GROMACS .gro file of N, CA and C in nm:
model
  414
    1MET      N    1   0.085  -0.118   0.000
    1MET     CA    2   0.000  -0.002  -0.001
    1MET      C    3   0.088   0.123  -0.002
    2SER      N    4   0.054   0.221  -0.079
    2SER     CA    5   0.137   0.345  -0.085
    2SER      C    6   0.100   0.435   0.031
    3TRP      N    7   0.196   0.520   0.062
    3TRP     CA    8   0.177   0.615   0.175
    3TRP      C    9   0.054   0.707   0.146
    4GLN      N   10   0.035   0.741   0.021
    4GLN     CA   11  -0.076   0.832  -0.012
    4GLN      C   12  -0.208   0.755   0.016
    5THR      N   13  -0.216   0.626  -0.004
    5THR     CA   14  -0.334   0.551   0.030
    5THR      C   15  -0.367   0.558   0.180
    6TYR      N   16  -0.264   0.556   0.262
    6TYR     CA   17  -0.282   0.565   0.410
    6TYR      C   18  -0.344   0.702   0.443
    7VAL      N   19  -0.297   0.807   0.376
    7VAL     CA   20  -0.353   0.941   0.405
    7VAL      C   21  -0.498   0.949   0.352
    8ASP      N   22  -0.518   0.907   0.229
    8ASP     CA   23  -0.649   0.922   0.163
    8ASP      C   24  -0.756   0.833   0.230
    9ASP      N   25  -0.721   0.706   0.257
    9ASP     CA   26  -0.819   0.608   0.302
    9ASP      C   27  -0.830   0.598   0.454
   10HIS      N   28  -0.721   0.626   0.527
   10HIS     CA   29  -0.718   0.602   0.669
   10HIS      C   30  -0.721   0.733   0.750
   11LEU      N   31  -0.661   0.838   0.700
   11LEU     CA   32  -0.660   0.968   0.777
   11LEU      C   33  -0.775   1.055   0.735
   12MET      N   34  -0.800   1.064   0.604
   12MET     CA   35  -0.904   1.153   0.556
   12MET      C   36  -1.042   1.086   0.545
   13CYS      N   37  -1.056   0.977   0.617
   13CYS     CA   38  -1.181   0.901   0.623
   13CYS      C   39  -1.290   0.976   0.696
   14GLU      N   40  -1.412   0.929   0.676
   14GLU     CA   41  -1.528   0.990   0.747
   14GLU      C   42  -1.543   0.919   0.878
   15ILE      N   43  -1.566   0.997   0.981
   15ILE     CA   44  -1.601   0.943   1.112
   15ILE      C   45  -1.718   1.018   1.171
   16GLU      N   46  -1.824   0.952   1.190
   16GLU     CA   47  -1.946   1.014   1.237
   16GLU      C   48  -1.986   1.139   1.165
   17GLY      N   49  -1.970   1.135   1.033
   17GLY     CA   50  -2.010   1.244   0.944
   17GLY      C   51  -1.908   1.356   0.937
   18HIS      N   52  -1.793   1.341   0.994
   18HIS     CA   53  -1.686   1.445   0.993
   18HIS      C   54  -1.556   1.387   0.932
   19HIS      N   55  -1.475   1.482   0.880
   19HIS     CA   56  -1.343   1.449   0.823
   19HIS      C   57  -1.238   1.543   0.886
   20LEU      N   58  -1.113   1.494   0.882
   20LEU     CA   59  -1.003   1.582   0.917
   20LEU      C   60  -1.001   1.691   0.812
   21THR      N   61  -0.950   1.811   0.851
   21THR     CA   62  -0.931   1.917   0.753
   21THR      C   63  -0.815   1.888   0.663
   22SER      N   64  -0.711   1.831   0.717
   22SER     CA   65  -0.591   1.791   0.643
   22SER      C   66  -0.511   1.691   0.720
   23ALA      N   67  -0.422   1.617   0.649
   23ALA     CA   68  -0.346   1.514   0.715
   23ALA      C   69  -0.216   1.491   0.636
   24ALA      N   70  -0.114   1.435   0.705
   24ALA     CA   71   0.011   1.405   0.639
   24ALA      C   72   0.087   1.295   0.710
   25ILE      N   73   0.174   1.230   0.640
   25ILE     CA   74   0.276   1.140   0.697
   25ILE      C   75   0.409   1.197   0.655
   26ILE      N   76   0.487   1.236   0.758
   26ILE     CA   77   0.610   1.311   0.735
   26ILE      C   78   0.726   1.234   0.804
   27GLY      N   79   0.835   1.214   0.732
   27GLY     CA   80   0.951   1.150   0.795
   27GLY      C   81   1.009   1.238   0.908
   28HIS      N   82   1.083   1.170   0.996
   28HIS     CA   83   1.142   1.244   1.108
   28HIS      C   84   1.234   1.356   1.058
   29ASP      N   85   1.284   1.342   0.936
   29ASP     CA   86   1.376   1.447   0.879
   29ASP      C   87   1.296   1.560   0.812
   30GLY      N   88   1.162   1.556   0.816
   30GLY     CA   89   1.083   1.658   0.759
   30GLY      C   90   1.041   1.633   0.618
   31SER      N   91   1.079   1.519   0.559
   31SER     CA   92   1.043   1.484   0.420
   31SER      C   93   0.898   1.440   0.420
   32VAL      N   94   0.820   1.484   0.320
   32VAL     CA   95   0.681   1.449   0.308
   32VAL      C   96   0.667   1.318   0.240
   33TRP      N   97   0.612   1.218   0.310
   33TRP     CA   98   0.584   1.085   0.249
   33TRP      C   99   0.452   1.091   0.173
   34ALA      N  100   0.357   1.153   0.225
   34ALA     CA  101   0.224   1.167   0.162
   34ALA      C  102   0.148   1.281   0.244
   35GLN      N  103   0.055   1.343   0.172
   35GLN     CA  104  -0.024   1.446   0.240
   35GLN      C  105  -0.149   1.472   0.161
   36SER      N  106  -0.254   1.522   0.233
   36SER     CA  107  -0.378   1.560   0.167
   36SER      C  108  -0.350   1.690   0.085
   37GLU      N  109  -0.439   1.712  -0.014
   37GLU     CA  110  -0.421   1.837  -0.089
   37GLU      C  111  -0.431   1.959  -0.004
   38THR      N  112  -0.498   1.954   0.104
   38THR     CA  113  -0.521   2.074   0.193
   38THR      C  114  -0.419   2.086   0.302
   39PHE      N  115  -0.317   1.999   0.311
   39PHE     CA  116  -0.222   2.009   0.419
   39PHE      C  117  -0.142   2.137   0.401
   40PRO      N  118  -0.128   2.213   0.516
   40PRO     CA  119  -0.058   2.343   0.503
   40PRO      C  120   0.088   2.329   0.465
   41GLN      N  121   0.137   2.432   0.397
   41GLN     CA  122   0.282   2.437   0.364
   41GLN      C  123   0.357   2.474   0.491
   42PHE      N  124   0.433   2.375   0.546
   42PHE     CA  125   0.493   2.401   0.673
   42PHE      C  126   0.642   2.434   0.649
   43LYS      N  127   0.706   2.488   0.756
   43LYS     CA  128   0.845   2.523   0.750
   43LYS      C  129   0.926   2.412   0.811
   44PRO      N  130   1.046   2.383   0.765
   44PRO     CA  131   1.129   2.276   0.825
   44PRO      C  132   1.147   2.294   0.974
   45GLU      N  133   1.162   2.416   1.023
   45GLU     CA  134   1.181   2.440   1.164
   45GLU      C  135   1.058   2.401   1.246
   46GLU      N  136   0.942   2.402   1.184
   46GLU     CA  137   0.822   2.356   1.258
   46GLU      C  138   0.829   2.206   1.291
   47ILE      N  139   0.878   2.127   1.190
   47ILE     CA  140   0.889   1.985   1.213
   47ILE      C  141   1.003   1.960   1.311
   48THR      N  142   1.112   2.039   1.301
   48THR     CA  143   1.223   2.019   1.396
   48THR      C  144   1.176   2.046   1.538
   49ALA      N  145   1.095   2.150   1.559
   49ALA     CA  146   1.044   2.180   1.690
   49ALA      C  147   0.955   2.066   1.744
   50ILE      N  148   0.874   2.005   1.656
   50ILE     CA  149   0.788   1.891   1.695
   50ILE      C  150   0.876   1.777   1.739
   51MET      N  151   0.979   1.741   1.656
   51MET     CA  152   1.068   1.632   1.689
   51MET      C  153   1.143   1.661   1.822
   52ASN      N  154   1.182   1.783   1.842
   52ASN     CA  155   1.249   1.817   1.972
   52ASN      C  156   1.160   1.794   2.090
   53ASP      N  157   1.031   1.822   2.076
   53ASP     CA  158   0.936   1.803   2.183
   53ASP      C  159   0.913   1.651   2.210
   54PHE      N  160   0.920   1.567   2.103
   54PHE     CA  161   0.913   1.425   2.127
   54PHE      C  162   1.037   1.376   2.203
   55ASN      N  163   1.156   1.433   2.175
   55ASN     CA  164   1.276   1.396   2.241
   55ASN      C  165   1.291   1.454   2.383
   56GLU      N  166   1.237   1.574   2.399
   56GLU     CA  167   1.240   1.640   2.530
   56GLU      C  168   1.098   1.700   2.555
   57PRO      N  169   1.009   1.612   2.600
   57PRO     CA  170   0.870   1.656   2.624
   57PRO      C  171   0.857   1.781   2.704
   58GLY      N  172   0.771   1.872   2.660
   58GLY     CA  173   0.745   1.997   2.734
   58GLY      C  174   0.809   2.119   2.663
   59THR      N  175   0.894   2.092   2.567
   59THR     CA  176   0.968   2.213   2.503
   59THR      C  177   0.872   2.301   2.428
   60LEU      N  178   0.761   2.249   2.372
   60LEU     CA  179   0.665   2.327   2.296
   60LEU      C  180   0.565   2.404   2.384
   61ALA      N  181   0.549   2.353   2.506
   61ALA     CA  182   0.444   2.416   2.594
   61ALA      C  183   0.460   2.565   2.606
   62PRO      N  184   0.576   2.626   2.628
   62PRO     CA  185   0.582   2.768   2.645
   62PRO      C  186   0.556   2.849   2.518
   63THR      N  187   0.594   2.798   2.400
   63THR     CA  188   0.583   2.871   2.274
   63THR      C  189   0.465   2.833   2.191
   64GLY      N  190   0.415   2.708   2.208
   64GLY     CA  191   0.312   2.653   2.126
   64GLY      C  192   0.368   2.573   2.007
   65LEU      N  193   0.284   2.498   1.946
   65LEU     CA  194   0.321   2.415   1.830
   65LEU      C  195   0.276   2.500   1.707
   66PHE      N  196   0.366   2.520   1.609
   66PHE     CA  197   0.330   2.584   1.487
   66PHE      C  198   0.335   2.488   1.369
   67LEU      N  199   0.235   2.496   1.287
   67LEU     CA  200   0.230   2.408   1.167
   67LEU      C  201   0.164   2.496   1.054
   68GLY      N  202   0.243   2.520   0.950
   68GLY     CA  203   0.196   2.607   0.842
   68GLY      C  204   0.166   2.745   0.888
   69GLY      N  205   0.232   2.788   0.992
   69GLY     CA  206   0.215   2.925   1.044
   69GLY      C  207   0.099   2.936   1.141
   70THR      N  208   0.018   2.833   1.156
   70THR     CA  209  -0.091   2.830   1.258
   70THR      C  210  -0.037   2.790   1.388
   71LYS      N  211  -0.073   2.863   1.492
   71LYS     CA  212  -0.031   2.835   1.627
   71LYS      C  213  -0.129   2.749   1.700
   72TYR      N  214  -0.079   2.642   1.768
   72TYR     CA  215  -0.160   2.553   1.849
   72TYR      C  216  -0.105   2.552   1.992
   73MET      N  217  -0.195   2.567   2.084
   73MET     CA  218  -0.156   2.556   2.229
   73MET      C  219  -0.146   2.407   2.255
   74VAL      N  220  -0.030   2.365   2.311
   74VAL     CA  221  -0.008   2.226   2.343
   74VAL      C  222  -0.095   2.188   2.463
   75ILE      N  223  -0.175   2.087   2.445
   75ILE     CA  224  -0.257   2.037   2.558
   75ILE      C  225  -0.211   1.892   2.583
   76GLN      N  226  -0.296   1.813   2.648
   76GLN     CA  227  -0.257   1.678   2.687
   76GLN      C  228  -0.187   1.606   2.577
   77GLY      N  229  -0.120   1.501   2.607
   77GLY     CA  230  -0.056   1.418   2.510
   77GLY      C  231   0.011   1.304   2.588
   78GLU      N  232   0.093   1.230   2.516
   78GLU     CA  233   0.170   1.119   2.577
   78GLU      C  234   0.311   1.151   2.552
   79PRO      N  235   0.393   1.190   2.655
   79PRO     CA  236   0.530   1.227   2.629
   79PRO      C  237   0.610   1.128   2.542
   80GLY      N  238   0.670   1.180   2.440
   80GLY     CA  239   0.746   1.096   2.348
   80GLY      C  240   0.667   1.018   2.249
   81ALA      N  241   0.534   1.027   2.254
   81ALA     CA  242   0.448   0.946   2.162
   81ALA      C  243   0.342   1.030   2.089
   82VAL      N  244   0.274   1.117   2.157
   82VAL     CA  245   0.164   1.193   2.098
   82VAL      C  246   0.172   1.334   2.149
   83ILE      N  247   0.150   1.431   2.057
   83ILE     CA  248   0.133   1.569   2.091
   83ILE      C  249   0.000   1.613   2.042
   84ARG      N  250  -0.081   1.675   2.126
   84ARG     CA  251  -0.209   1.720   2.086
   84ARG      C  252  -0.212   1.877   2.109
   85GLY      N  253  -0.275   1.944   2.019
   85GLY     CA  254  -0.281   2.093   2.033
   85GLY      C  255  -0.419   2.145   1.991
   86LYS      N  256  -0.449   2.259   2.049
   86LYS     CA  257  -0.575   2.332   2.016
   86LYS      C  258  -0.539   2.462   1.950
   87LYS      N  259  -0.610   2.492   1.841
   87LYS     CA  260  -0.582   2.614   1.764
   87LYS      C  261  -0.599   2.735   1.850
   88VAL      N  262  -0.499   2.828   1.844
   88VAL     CA  263  -0.504   2.949   1.915
   88VAL      C  264  -0.584   3.048   1.831
   89MET      N  265  -0.685   3.108   1.895
   89MET     CA  266  -0.779   3.197   1.820
   89MET      C  267  -0.709   3.333   1.808
   90ILE      N  268  -0.669   3.371   1.690
   90ILE     CA  269  -0.614   3.499   1.666
   90ILE      C  270  -0.722   3.604   1.637
   91SER      N  271  -0.829   3.556   1.571
   91SER     CA  272  -0.939   3.647   1.544
   91SER      C  273  -1.070   3.569   1.570
   92LEU      N  274  -1.177   3.642   1.580
   92LEU     CA  275  -1.306   3.583   1.610
   92LEU      C  276  -1.353   3.494   1.493
   93ASN      N  277  -1.301   3.514   1.374
   93ASN     CA  278  -1.344   3.441   1.254
   93ASN      C  279  -1.255   3.320   1.232
   94ALA      N  280  -1.161   3.296   1.317
   94ALA     CA  281  -1.057   3.184   1.296
   94ALA      C  282  -1.123   3.049   1.309
   95GLY      N  283  -1.222   3.032   1.383
   95GLY     CA  284  -1.280   2.900   1.403
   95GLY      C  285  -1.202   2.825   1.506
   96SER      N  286  -1.254   2.711   1.547
   96SER     CA  287  -1.191   2.630   1.649
   96SER      C  288  -1.151   2.499   1.589
   97GLY      N  289  -1.038   2.447   1.639
   97GLY     CA  290  -0.990   2.317   1.585
   97GLY      C  291  -0.863   2.284   1.656
   98GLY      N  292  -0.788   2.191   1.596
   98GLY     CA  293  -0.664   2.150   1.662
   98GLY      C  294  -0.583   2.057   1.578
   99VAL      N  295  -0.483   1.993   1.640
   99VAL     CA  296  -0.392   1.908   1.569
   99VAL      C  297  -0.354   1.794   1.662
  100CYS      N  298  -0.328   1.678   1.597
  100CYS     CA  299  -0.275   1.562   1.671
  100CYS      C  300  -0.160   1.508   1.593
  101VAL      N  301  -0.046   1.486   1.664
  101VAL     CA  302   0.073   1.430   1.601
  101VAL      C  303   0.115   1.304   1.674
  102LYS      N  304   0.120   1.196   1.600
  102LYS     CA  305   0.166   1.066   1.660
  102LYS      C  306   0.302   1.030   1.598
  103LYS      N  307   0.397   0.997   1.682
  103LYS     CA  308   0.526   0.962   1.638
  103LYS      C  309   0.539   0.809   1.625
  104THR      N  310   0.587   0.762   1.513
  104THR     CA  311   0.623   0.620   1.494
  104THR      C  312   0.776   0.613   1.491
  105SER      N  313   0.830   0.496   1.470
  105SER     CA  314   0.976   0.482   1.464
  105SER      C  315   1.040   0.555   1.351
  106GLN      N  316   0.963   0.585   1.242
  106GLN     CA  317   1.021   0.647   1.127
  106GLN      C  318   0.949   0.774   1.082
  107ALA      N  319   0.831   0.798   1.128
  107ALA     CA  320   0.748   0.904   1.074
  107ALA      C  321   0.664   0.978   1.183
  108LEU      N  322   0.605   1.089   1.138
  108LEU     CA  323   0.506   1.158   1.215
  108LEU      C  324   0.372   1.150   1.139
  109ILE      N  325   0.270   1.109   1.207
  109ILE     CA  326   0.137   1.108   1.149
  109ILE      C  327   0.067   1.230   1.204
  110ILE      N  328   0.022   1.317   1.114
  110ILE     CA  329  -0.033   1.448   1.154
  110ILE      C  330  -0.178   1.461   1.101
  111GLY      N  331  -0.270   1.494   1.193
  111GLY     CA  332  -0.406   1.522   1.154
  111GLY      C  333  -0.443   1.659   1.207
  112VAL      N  334  -0.508   1.738   1.119
  112VAL     CA  335  -0.556   1.872   1.153
  112VAL      C  336  -0.707   1.869   1.139
  113TYR      N  337  -0.777   1.930   1.239
  113TYR     CA  338  -0.925   1.927   1.232
  113TYR      C  339  -0.980   2.067   1.266
  114ASP      N  340  -1.102   2.088   1.220
  114ASP     CA  341  -1.179   2.207   1.257
  114ASP      C  342  -1.311   2.156   1.307
  115GLU      N  343  -1.381   2.245   1.392
  115GLU     CA  344  -1.510   2.207   1.432
  115GLU      C  345  -1.600   2.196   1.308
  116PRO      N  346  -1.702   2.104   1.308
  116PRO     CA  347  -1.756   2.042   1.427
  116PRO      C  348  -1.689   1.907   1.468
  117MET      N  349  -1.580   1.870   1.399
  117MET     CA  350  -1.514   1.744   1.443
  117MET      C  351  -1.461   1.766   1.586
  118ALA      N  352  -1.478   1.666   1.669
  118ALA     CA  353  -1.434   1.670   1.805
  118ALA      C  354  -1.286   1.634   1.814
  119PRO      N  355  -1.210   1.688   1.911
  119PRO     CA  356  -1.072   1.651   1.929
  119PRO      C  357  -1.050   1.499   1.943
  120GLY      N  358  -1.138   1.433   2.018
  120GLY     CA  359  -1.125   1.288   2.037
  120GLY      C  360  -1.135   1.210   1.907
  121GLN      N  361  -1.220   1.260   1.809
  121GLN     CA  362  -1.231   1.192   1.683
  121GLN      C  363  -1.099   1.204   1.603
  122CYS      N  364  -1.036   1.321   1.606
  122CYS     CA  365  -0.909   1.339   1.538
  122CYS      C  366  -0.803   1.251   1.600
  123ASN      N  367  -0.800   1.252   1.733
  123ASN     CA  368  -0.697   1.176   1.805
  123ASN      C  369  -0.713   1.024   1.771
  124MET      N  370  -0.838   0.975   1.766
  124MET     CA  371  -0.858   0.837   1.739
  124MET      C  372  -0.810   0.798   1.599
  125ILE      N  373  -0.839   0.879   1.498
  125ILE     CA  374  -0.795   0.852   1.361
  125ILE      C  375  -0.643   0.850   1.352
  126VAL      N  376  -0.581   0.954   1.404
  126VAL     CA  377  -0.436   0.967   1.393
  126VAL      C  378  -0.361   0.858   1.475
  127GLU      N  379  -0.403   0.841   1.597
  127GLU     CA  380  -0.333   0.748   1.685
  127GLU      C  381  -0.358   0.601   1.647
  128LYS      N  382  -0.476   0.567   1.587
  128LYS     CA  383  -0.502   0.434   1.542
  128LYS      C  384  -0.405   0.396   1.426
  129LEU      N  385  -0.391   0.488   1.331
  129LEU     CA  386  -0.296   0.462   1.218
  129LEU      C  387  -0.156   0.457   1.271
  130GLY      N  388  -0.116   0.546   1.361
  130GLY     CA  389   0.016   0.543   1.417
  130GLY      C  390   0.046   0.417   1.493
  131ASP      N  391  -0.047   0.368   1.571
  131ASP     CA  392  -0.026   0.241   1.641
  131ASP      C  393  -0.013   0.127   1.542
  132TYR      N  394  -0.091   0.128   1.436
  132TYR     CA  395  -0.080   0.022   1.335
  132TYR      C  396   0.054   0.020   1.273
  133LEU      N  397   0.106   0.142   1.231
  133LEU     CA  398   0.236   0.150   1.169
  133LEU      C  399   0.349   0.109   1.265
  134ILE      N  400   0.335   0.145   1.393
  134ILE     CA  401   0.433   0.100   1.493
  134ILE      C  402   0.434  -0.054   1.498
  135ASP      N  403   0.315  -0.115   1.501
  135ASP     CA  404   0.305  -0.262   1.509
  135ASP      C  405   0.374  -0.323   1.380
  136GLN      N  406   0.375  -0.248   1.266
  136GLN     CA  407   0.432  -0.304   1.146
  136GLN      C  408   0.585  -0.268   1.137
  137GLY      N  409   0.641  -0.211   1.245
  137GLY     CA  410   0.785  -0.174   1.247
  137GLY      C  411   0.814  -0.048   1.176
  138LEU      N  412   0.715   0.031   1.151
  138LEU     CA  413   0.736   0.158   1.074
  138LEU      C  414   0.727   0.277   1.164
   0.00000   0.00000   0.00000
């Protein structure tokens, strides 16, 4: 199965009538393995900061997680395994949403969502695929 199929069929799937806004599978080095058409253009330093937080949990908490220039306040997660964030509202029209990043041995599985999708739905989609890839040695 291609990496793009994982994004299209497993991350961008429908759950209770909702979909992720965007999703990607990115190598630890920042290389894009596959992504949805709507995935934001990110900066290499944003992926570096995420990887640093996996290696030293808590480093993103003071500054927030940035992805494609959007700032997310880091909320609960699993140190070294999952980072979850809630979109920081810059304007009243920004909408509410968040991000979930699951680390596997070789990649980052990233899902971005907007309301009405619930955070738990995003987390379930991203973490389920991440756990599967970990089980496969990936």
